[in-house]
Coordinates of C-alpha atoms and ligand atoms in Angstrom, one line a residue:
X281 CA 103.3 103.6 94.4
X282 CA 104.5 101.4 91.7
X283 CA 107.3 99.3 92.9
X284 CA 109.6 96.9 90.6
X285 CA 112.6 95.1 92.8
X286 CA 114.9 93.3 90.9
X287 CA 116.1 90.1 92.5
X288 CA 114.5 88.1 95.0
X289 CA 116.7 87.2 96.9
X290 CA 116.6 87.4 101.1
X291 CA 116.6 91.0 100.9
X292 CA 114.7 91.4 97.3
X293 CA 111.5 89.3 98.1
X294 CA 111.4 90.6 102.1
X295 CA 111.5 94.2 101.0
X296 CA 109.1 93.2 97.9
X297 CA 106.6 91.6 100.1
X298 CA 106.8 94.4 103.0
X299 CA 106.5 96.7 100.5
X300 CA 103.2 95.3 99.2
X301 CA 101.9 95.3 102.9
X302 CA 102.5 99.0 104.0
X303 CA 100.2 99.6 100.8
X304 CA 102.2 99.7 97.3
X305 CA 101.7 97.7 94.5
X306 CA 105.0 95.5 93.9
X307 CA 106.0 93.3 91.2
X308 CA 109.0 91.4 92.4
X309 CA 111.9 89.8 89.3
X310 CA 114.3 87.6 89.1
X311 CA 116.2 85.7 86.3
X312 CA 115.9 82.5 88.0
X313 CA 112.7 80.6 86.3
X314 CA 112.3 78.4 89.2
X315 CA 112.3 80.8 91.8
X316 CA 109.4 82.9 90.1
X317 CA 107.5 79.4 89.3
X318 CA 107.7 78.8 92.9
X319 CA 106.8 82.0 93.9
X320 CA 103.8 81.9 91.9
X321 CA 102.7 78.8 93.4
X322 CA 102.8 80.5 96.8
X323 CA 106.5 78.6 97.6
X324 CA 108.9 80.3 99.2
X325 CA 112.9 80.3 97.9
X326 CA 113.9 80.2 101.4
X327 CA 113.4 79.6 104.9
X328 CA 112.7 83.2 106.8
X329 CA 110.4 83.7 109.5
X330 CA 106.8 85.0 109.1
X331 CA 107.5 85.6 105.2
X332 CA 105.2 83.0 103.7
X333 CA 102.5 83.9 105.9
X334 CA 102.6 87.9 104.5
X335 CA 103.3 87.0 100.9
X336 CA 100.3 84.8 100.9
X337 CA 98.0 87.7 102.2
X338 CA 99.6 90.6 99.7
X339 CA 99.9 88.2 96.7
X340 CA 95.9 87.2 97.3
X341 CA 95.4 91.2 97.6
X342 CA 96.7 91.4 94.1
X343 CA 99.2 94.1 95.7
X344 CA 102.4 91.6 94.7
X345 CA 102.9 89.5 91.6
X346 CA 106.2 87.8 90.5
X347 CA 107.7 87.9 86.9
X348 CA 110.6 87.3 84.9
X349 CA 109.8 89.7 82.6
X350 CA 111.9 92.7 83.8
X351 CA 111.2 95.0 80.7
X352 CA 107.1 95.0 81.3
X353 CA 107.6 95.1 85.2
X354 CA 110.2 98.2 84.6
X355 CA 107.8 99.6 82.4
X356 CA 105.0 100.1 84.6
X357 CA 106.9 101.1 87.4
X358 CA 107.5 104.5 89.5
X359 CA 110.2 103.3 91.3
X360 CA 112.5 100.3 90.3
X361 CA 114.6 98.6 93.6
X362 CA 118.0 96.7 92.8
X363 CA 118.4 94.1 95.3
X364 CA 120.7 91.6 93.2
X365 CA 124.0 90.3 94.9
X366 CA 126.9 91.8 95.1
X367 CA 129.4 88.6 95.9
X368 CA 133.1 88.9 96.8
X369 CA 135.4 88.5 94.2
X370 CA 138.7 86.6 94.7
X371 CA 140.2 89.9 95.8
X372 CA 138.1 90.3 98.4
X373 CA 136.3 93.1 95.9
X374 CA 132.9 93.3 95.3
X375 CA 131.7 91.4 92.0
X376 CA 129.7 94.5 90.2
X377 CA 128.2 92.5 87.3
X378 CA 124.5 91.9 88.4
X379 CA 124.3 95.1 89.6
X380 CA 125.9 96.1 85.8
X381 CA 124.1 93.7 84.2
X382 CA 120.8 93.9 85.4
X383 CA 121.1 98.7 85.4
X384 CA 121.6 98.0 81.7
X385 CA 118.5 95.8 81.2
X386 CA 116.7 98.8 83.6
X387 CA 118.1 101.2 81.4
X388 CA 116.4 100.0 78.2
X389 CA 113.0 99.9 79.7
X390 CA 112.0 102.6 81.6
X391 CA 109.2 104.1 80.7
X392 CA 108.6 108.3 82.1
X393 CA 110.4 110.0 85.1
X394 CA 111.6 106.5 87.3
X395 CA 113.3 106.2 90.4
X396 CA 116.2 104.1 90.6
X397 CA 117.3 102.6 94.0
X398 CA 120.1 100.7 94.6
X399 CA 119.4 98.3 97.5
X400 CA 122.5 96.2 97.2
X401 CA 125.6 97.0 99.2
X402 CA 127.7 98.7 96.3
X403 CA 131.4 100.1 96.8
X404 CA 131.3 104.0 97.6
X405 CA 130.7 105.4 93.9
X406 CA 128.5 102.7 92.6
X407 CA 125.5 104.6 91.9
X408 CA 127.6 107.5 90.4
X409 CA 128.2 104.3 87.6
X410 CA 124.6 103.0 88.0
X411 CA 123.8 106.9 86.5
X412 CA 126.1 106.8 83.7
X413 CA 125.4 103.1 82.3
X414 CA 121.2 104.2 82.8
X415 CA 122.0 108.0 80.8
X416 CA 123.8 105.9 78.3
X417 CA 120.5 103.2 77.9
X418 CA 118.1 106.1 77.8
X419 CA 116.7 109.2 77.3
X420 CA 113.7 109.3 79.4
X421 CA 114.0 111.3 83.0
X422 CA 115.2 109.7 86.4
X423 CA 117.1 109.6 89.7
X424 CA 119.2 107.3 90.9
X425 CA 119.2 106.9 94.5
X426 CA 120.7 104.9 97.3
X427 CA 119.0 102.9 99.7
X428 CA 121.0 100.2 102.0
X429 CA 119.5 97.5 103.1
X430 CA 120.2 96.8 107.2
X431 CA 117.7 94.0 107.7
X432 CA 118.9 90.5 109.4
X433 CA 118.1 87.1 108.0
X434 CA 116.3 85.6 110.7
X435 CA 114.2 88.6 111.4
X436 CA 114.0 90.0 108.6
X437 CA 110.6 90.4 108.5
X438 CA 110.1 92.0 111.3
X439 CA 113.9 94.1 110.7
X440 CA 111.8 95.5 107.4
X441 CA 108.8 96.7 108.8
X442 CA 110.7 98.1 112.2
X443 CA 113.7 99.2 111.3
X444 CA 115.9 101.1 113.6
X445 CA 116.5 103.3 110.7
X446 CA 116.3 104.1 106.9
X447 CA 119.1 106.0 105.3
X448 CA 118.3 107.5 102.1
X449 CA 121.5 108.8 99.9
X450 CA 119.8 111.4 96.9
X451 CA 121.6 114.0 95.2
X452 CA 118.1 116.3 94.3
X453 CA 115.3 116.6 96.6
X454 CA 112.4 115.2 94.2
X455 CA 114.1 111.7 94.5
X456 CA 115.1 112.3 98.4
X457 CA 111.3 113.5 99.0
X458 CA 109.6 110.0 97.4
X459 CA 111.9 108.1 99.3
X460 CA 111.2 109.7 102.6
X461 CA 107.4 109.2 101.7
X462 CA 107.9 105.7 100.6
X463 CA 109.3 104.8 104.0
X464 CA 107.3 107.1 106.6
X465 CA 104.9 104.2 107.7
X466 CA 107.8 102.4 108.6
X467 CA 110.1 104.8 110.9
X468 CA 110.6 108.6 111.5
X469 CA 114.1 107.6 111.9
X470 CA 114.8 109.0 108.6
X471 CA 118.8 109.8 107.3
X472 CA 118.7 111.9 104.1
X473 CA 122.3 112.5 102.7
X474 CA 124.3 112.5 99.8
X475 CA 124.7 109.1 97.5
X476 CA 128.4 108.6 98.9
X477 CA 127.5 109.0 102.3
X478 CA 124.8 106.7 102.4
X479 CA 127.1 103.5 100.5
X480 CA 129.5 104.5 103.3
X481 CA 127.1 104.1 106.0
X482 CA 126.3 100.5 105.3
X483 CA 130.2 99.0 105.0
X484 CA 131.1 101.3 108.3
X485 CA 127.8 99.8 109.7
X486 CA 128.9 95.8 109.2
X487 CA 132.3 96.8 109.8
X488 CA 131.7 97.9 113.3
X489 CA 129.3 95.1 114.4
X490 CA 132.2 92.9 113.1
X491 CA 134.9 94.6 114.9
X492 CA 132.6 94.5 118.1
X493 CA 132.2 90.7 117.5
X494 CA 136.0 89.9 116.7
X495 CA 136.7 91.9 119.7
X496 CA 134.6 90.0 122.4
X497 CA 135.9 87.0 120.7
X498 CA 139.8 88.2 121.7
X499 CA 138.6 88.9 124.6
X500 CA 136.7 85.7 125.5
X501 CA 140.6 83.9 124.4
X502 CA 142.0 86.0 127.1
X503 CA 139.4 84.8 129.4
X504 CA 140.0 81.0 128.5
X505 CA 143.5 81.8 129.3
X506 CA 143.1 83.3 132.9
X507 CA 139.6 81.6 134.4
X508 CA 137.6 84.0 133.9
X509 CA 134.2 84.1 132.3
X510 CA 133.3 86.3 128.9
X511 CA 129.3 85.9 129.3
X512 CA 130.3 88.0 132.9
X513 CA 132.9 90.2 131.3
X514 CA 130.2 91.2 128.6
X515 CA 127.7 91.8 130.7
X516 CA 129.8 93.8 132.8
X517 CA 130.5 96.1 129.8
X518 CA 127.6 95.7 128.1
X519 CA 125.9 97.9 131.2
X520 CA 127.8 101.0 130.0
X521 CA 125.3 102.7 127.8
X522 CA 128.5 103.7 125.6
X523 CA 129.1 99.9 124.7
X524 CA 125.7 98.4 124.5
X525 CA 125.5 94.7 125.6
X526 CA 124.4 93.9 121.3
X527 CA 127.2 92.2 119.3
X528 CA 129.3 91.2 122.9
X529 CA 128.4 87.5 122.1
X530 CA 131.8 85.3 122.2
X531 CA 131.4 82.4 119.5
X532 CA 132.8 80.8 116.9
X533 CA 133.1 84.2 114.7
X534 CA 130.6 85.6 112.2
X535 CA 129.3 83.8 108.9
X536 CA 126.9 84.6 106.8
X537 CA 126.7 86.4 103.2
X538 CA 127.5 89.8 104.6
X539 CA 130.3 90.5 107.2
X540 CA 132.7 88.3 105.5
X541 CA 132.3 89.7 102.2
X542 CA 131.4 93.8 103.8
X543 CA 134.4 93.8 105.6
X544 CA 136.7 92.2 103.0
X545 CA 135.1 94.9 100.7
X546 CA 135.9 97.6 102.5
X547 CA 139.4 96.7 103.1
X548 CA 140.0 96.9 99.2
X549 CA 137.9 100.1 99.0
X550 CA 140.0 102.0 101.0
X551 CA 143.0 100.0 99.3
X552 CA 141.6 101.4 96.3
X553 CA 142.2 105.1 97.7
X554 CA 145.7 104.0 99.4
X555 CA 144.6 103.8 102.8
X556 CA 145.7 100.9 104.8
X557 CA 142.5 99.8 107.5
X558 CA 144.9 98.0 109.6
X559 CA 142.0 97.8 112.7
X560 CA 139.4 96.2 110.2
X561 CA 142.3 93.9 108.6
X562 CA 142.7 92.3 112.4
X563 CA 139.0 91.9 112.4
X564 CA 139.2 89.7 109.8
X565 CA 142.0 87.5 111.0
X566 CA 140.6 87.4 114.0
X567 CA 137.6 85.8 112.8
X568 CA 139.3 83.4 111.0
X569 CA 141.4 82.1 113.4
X570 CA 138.2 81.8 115.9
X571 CA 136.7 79.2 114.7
X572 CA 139.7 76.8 115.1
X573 CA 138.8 77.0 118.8
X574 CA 136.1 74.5 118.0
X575 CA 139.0 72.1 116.5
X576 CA 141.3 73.0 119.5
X577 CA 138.9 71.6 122.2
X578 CA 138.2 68.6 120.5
X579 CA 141.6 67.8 120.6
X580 CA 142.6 68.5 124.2
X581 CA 139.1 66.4 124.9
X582 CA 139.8 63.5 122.8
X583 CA 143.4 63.5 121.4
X584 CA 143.9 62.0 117.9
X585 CA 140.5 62.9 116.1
X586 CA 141.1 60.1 113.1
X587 CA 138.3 57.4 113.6
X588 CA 136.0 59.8 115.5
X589 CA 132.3 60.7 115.2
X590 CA 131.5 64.3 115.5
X591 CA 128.2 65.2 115.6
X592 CA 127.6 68.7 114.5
X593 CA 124.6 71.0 115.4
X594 CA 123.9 73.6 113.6
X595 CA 124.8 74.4 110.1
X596 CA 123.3 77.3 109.4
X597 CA 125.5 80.8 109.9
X598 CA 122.7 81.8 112.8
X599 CA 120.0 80.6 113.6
X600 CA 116.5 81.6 112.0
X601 CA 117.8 81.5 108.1
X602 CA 118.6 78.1 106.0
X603 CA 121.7 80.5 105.2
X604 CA 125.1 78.9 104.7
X605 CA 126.9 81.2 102.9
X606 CA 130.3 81.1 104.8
X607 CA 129.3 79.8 107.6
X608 CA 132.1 78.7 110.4
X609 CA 130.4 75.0 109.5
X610 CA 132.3 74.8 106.5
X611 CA 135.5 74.9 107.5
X612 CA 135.0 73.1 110.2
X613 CA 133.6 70.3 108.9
X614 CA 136.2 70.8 105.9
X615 CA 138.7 70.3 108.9
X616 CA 137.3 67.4 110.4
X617 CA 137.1 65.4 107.5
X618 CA 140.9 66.1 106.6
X619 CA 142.0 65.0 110.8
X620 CA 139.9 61.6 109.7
X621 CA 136.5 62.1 111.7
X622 CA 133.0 61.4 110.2
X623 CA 131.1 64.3 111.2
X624 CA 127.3 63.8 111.8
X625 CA 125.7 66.6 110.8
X626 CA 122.2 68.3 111.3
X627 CA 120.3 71.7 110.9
X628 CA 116.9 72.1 110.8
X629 CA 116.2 74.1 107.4
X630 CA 119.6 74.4 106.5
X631 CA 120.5 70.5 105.1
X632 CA 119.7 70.9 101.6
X633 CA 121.8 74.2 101.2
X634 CA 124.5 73.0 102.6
X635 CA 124.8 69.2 101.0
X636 CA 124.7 71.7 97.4
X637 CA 128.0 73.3 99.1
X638 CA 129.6 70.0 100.4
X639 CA 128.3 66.4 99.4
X640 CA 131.3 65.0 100.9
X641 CA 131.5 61.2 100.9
X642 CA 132.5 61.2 104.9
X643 CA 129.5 63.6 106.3
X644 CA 126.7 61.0 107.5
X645 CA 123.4 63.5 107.4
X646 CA 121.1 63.0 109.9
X647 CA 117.6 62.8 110.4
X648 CA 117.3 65.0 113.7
X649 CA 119.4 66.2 117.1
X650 CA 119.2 62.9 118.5
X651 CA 120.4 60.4 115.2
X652 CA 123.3 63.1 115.1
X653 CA 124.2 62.2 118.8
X654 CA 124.1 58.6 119.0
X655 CA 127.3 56.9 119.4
X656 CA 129.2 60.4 118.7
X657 CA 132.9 60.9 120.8
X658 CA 131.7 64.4 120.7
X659 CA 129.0 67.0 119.9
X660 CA 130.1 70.1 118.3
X661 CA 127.3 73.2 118.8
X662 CA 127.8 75.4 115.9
X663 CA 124.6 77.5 115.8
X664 CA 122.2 78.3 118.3
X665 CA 118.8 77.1 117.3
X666 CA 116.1 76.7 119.9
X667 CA 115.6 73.2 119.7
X668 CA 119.6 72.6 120.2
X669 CA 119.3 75.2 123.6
X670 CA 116.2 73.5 124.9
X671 CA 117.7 69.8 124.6
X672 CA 117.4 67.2 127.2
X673 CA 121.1 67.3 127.9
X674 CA 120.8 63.6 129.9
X675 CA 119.6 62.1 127.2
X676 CA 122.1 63.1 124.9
X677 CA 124.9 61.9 127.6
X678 CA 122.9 58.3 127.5
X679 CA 122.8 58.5 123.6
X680 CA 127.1 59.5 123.4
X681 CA 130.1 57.0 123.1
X682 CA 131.4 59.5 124.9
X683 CA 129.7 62.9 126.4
X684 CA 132.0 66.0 125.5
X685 CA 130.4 68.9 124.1
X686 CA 132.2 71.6 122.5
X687 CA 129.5 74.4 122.8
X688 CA 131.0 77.3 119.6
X689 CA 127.9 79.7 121.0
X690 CA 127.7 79.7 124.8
X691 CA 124.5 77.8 124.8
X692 CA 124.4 76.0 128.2
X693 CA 124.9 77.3 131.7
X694 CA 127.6 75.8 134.5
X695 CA 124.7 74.6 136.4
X696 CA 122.6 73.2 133.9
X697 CA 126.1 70.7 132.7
X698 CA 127.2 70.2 136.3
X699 CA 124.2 68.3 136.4
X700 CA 125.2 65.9 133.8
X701 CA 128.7 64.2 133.6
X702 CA 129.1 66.2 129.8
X703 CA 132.8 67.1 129.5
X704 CA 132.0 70.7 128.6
X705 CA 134.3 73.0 126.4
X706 CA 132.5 76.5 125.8
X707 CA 134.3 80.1 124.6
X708 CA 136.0 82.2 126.9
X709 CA 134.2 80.2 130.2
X710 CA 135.8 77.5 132.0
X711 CA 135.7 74.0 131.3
X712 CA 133.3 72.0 132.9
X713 CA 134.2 68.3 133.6
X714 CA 137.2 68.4 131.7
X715 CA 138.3 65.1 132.5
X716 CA 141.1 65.0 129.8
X717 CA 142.9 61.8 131.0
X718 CA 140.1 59.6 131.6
X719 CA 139.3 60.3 128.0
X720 CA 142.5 60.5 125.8
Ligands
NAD895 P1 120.7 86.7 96.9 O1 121.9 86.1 96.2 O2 119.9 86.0 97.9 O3 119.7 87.2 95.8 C1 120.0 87.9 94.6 C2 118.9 87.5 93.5 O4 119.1 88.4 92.4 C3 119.0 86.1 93.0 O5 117.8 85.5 93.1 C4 119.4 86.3 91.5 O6 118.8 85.3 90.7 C5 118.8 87.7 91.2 N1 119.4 88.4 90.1 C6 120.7 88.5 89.8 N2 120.8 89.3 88.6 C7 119.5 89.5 88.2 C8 119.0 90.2 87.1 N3 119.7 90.8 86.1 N4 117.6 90.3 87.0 C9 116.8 89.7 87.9 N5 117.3 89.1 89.0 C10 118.6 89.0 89.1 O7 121.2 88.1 97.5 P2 120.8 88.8 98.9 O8 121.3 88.0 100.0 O9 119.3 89.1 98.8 O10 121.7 90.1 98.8 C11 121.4 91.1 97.8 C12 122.2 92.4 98.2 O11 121.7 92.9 99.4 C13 123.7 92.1 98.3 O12 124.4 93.2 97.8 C14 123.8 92.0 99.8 O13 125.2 92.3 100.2 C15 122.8 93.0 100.3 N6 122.4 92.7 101.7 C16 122.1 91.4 102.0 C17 121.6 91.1 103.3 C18 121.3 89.7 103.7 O14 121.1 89.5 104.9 N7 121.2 88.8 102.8 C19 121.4 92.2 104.2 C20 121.6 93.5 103.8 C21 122.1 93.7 102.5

């Protein structure tokens, strides 16, 4: 088949390029000149696991080729994919016009019966506006279908070519029946409904893995509160094939460029139809508030945080993507800098995209784990990269002014810090060589 995906983005270029692989020819486009130069020199946009590696082997094939000429890529295609963001507004409401923007320029270039798929997370009754503003550019024949995207930067590679599922929201059975086909080689875990259905499933989706999330995280504040331990407590629940032991992680909260702005999203959408989502409003607060936990500990560890160095692992809203769209690291570091500490910050791929966010005068960037350590009052772990879990945990308490961690994602195991003098503040587990007074 034909493919055309519009906006290479992280979910854009991964579906473009695993498209290509499972056999289809793919032109991938974007507006952005730079992105398609460096695409065309065999450059990647951004950091994602394995994705180099299959875009060099399709793009060699001649099975993937990137453009920024939308109207000849539209032309020649059977089925065009919109994958352009869809950011929050100030509301909290998703911001429409790329998906607007680019329909229209879809619109006045298709070229025979075309298949329209919206892969961007759109409010319920999107595509039912993606139809009128294409009827209006055209008069040739299509379908507009939906087709949310589920995959996770970090692994979204490997989420694309083994998903768990693939929901397909059609309103004929021509459409539905390409689709399907499209996506056999990848799963027979198939969902064919209607258009609303299928936007629905993909806010309800994020919604509920962000209430799961903000719930452990309550949970793991109760824990702090009464000695107990969340990583037992989760696993504990997580044993009851009802739960599931996924999403039971305590941390910091969620980042990234999806929960924040799904659930917000959803919130007004069912605003929009006068229903208050008071569960999914908590979830939201409750995320917010979690990540002042980080700022909490450092206080009953060190007192007064003016004149303090805070080194800061982690970046990056998870680990495996140079991601920083909301990630808790912002306000964190947003926070340190307005208590008077010079955070020392590091991330493996994520420096770059987050000095474009925050080139704050105070932030000393560091070279690696270890620069970001030395002569620190405290380490802060903000994301869970390997090279942060795997660390020699003596050496960083010989490198410290002083050795307090504040782990934000569970990292390290009682054992593992008993065996170092680390004053050790995770979530929802007890302190380990919390020895407060010595410090203040
Ligand atoms: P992104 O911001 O990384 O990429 C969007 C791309 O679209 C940009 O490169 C931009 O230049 C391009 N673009 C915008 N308008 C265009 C136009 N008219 N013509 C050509 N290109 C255009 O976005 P993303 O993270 O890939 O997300 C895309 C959508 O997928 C969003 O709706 C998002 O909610 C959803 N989604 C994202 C993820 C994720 O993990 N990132 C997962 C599932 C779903």
């Amino acid at each position: 088949m034909n493919i055309t995906v519009i906006g290479t983005g992280y979910v854009g270029l991964v579906s473009g390029v695993c498209y290509a692989e499972i056999g289809n020819k793919v032109t991938c486009v974007d507006k952005d000149e730079n992105k398609i130069k460096l695409l065309n020199r065999g450059g990647i946009p951004i950091y994602e696991p394995g994705l180099q590696e299959l875009l060099m082997v399709n793009a060699d094939a001649g099975k993937l080729t990137f453009t920024t000429d939308l109207e000849s890529a539209v032309r020649s295609a059977d089925l065009v994919i919109i994958a352009v963001g869809t950011p929050p507004l100030p509301s909290g409401e998703a911001d429409l016009r790329y998906i607007e923007g680019a329909v229209r320029e879809v619109a006045s270039s298709i070229h025979g019966y075309t298949i329209v798929a919206v892969k961007s997370t759109v409010p319920v009754g999107t595509n039912d506006r993606v139809r009128q503003i294409i009827a209006e550019g055209t008069t040739q024949e299509f379908d507009v279908v939906s087709v949310p995207e589920f995959l996770r930067e970090g692994s979204a590679v490997k989420d694309t070519l083994n998903p768990d599922r693939i929901v397909i929201g059609a309103d004929n059975k021509r459409a539905a029946d390409i689709l399907v086909e499209l996506h056999i080689p990848l799963t027979e875990e198939i969902v064919v409904t209607d258009i609303r259905s299928a936007e629905m499933i993909k806010y309800a989706s994020n919604a509920f893995l962000a209430t799961k999330i903000s719930f452990i995280n309550e949970i793991a504040n109760i824990c702090e509160k009464m000695g107990a331990d969340v990583g037992e407590v989760a696993k504990g629940m997580g044993l009851d094939r009802r739960i599931g032991p996924a999403f039971l992680k305590a941390g910091i909260g969620y980042g990234g460029s999806c929960f924040p702005k799904d659930t917000k999203a959803l919130i007004q959408i069912a605003g929009n139809v006068e229903y208050d989502f008071k569960l999914l409003k908590s979830v939201v607060e409750v995320n917010q508030t979690q990540r002042w936990g980080v700022i909490d500990k450092l206080y009953r560890a060190l007192g007064s945080l003016s004149g303090r160095k805070i080194a800061i692992w982690g970046l990056a809203f998870k680990p495996g993507t140079d991601d920083v769209r909301e990630a808790p690291a912002i306000e964190i570091i947003e926070k340190l800098i307005e208590l008077g500490a010079t955070p020392k910050v590091y991330d493996p791929v994520a420096m770059d995209n987050f000095r474009e966010l925050m080139d704050h005068p105070s932030i000393s960037w560091c070279l690696n784990e270890w620069d970001a350590v030395s002569g620190c009052d405290a380490v802060c772990l903000l994301t869970e990269w390997e090279e942060f879990c795997n660390i020699d945990l003596h050496k960083v308490e010989q490198l410290m002014a002083r050795p307090v961690m504040v782990d934000g994602r569970n990292v390290f195991g009682a054992e593992q810090i008993k065996q170092t003098s680390i004053a050790y503040y995770p979530v929802g587990r007890p302190p380990i060589n919390d020895k407060i007074e010595e410090i203040v």
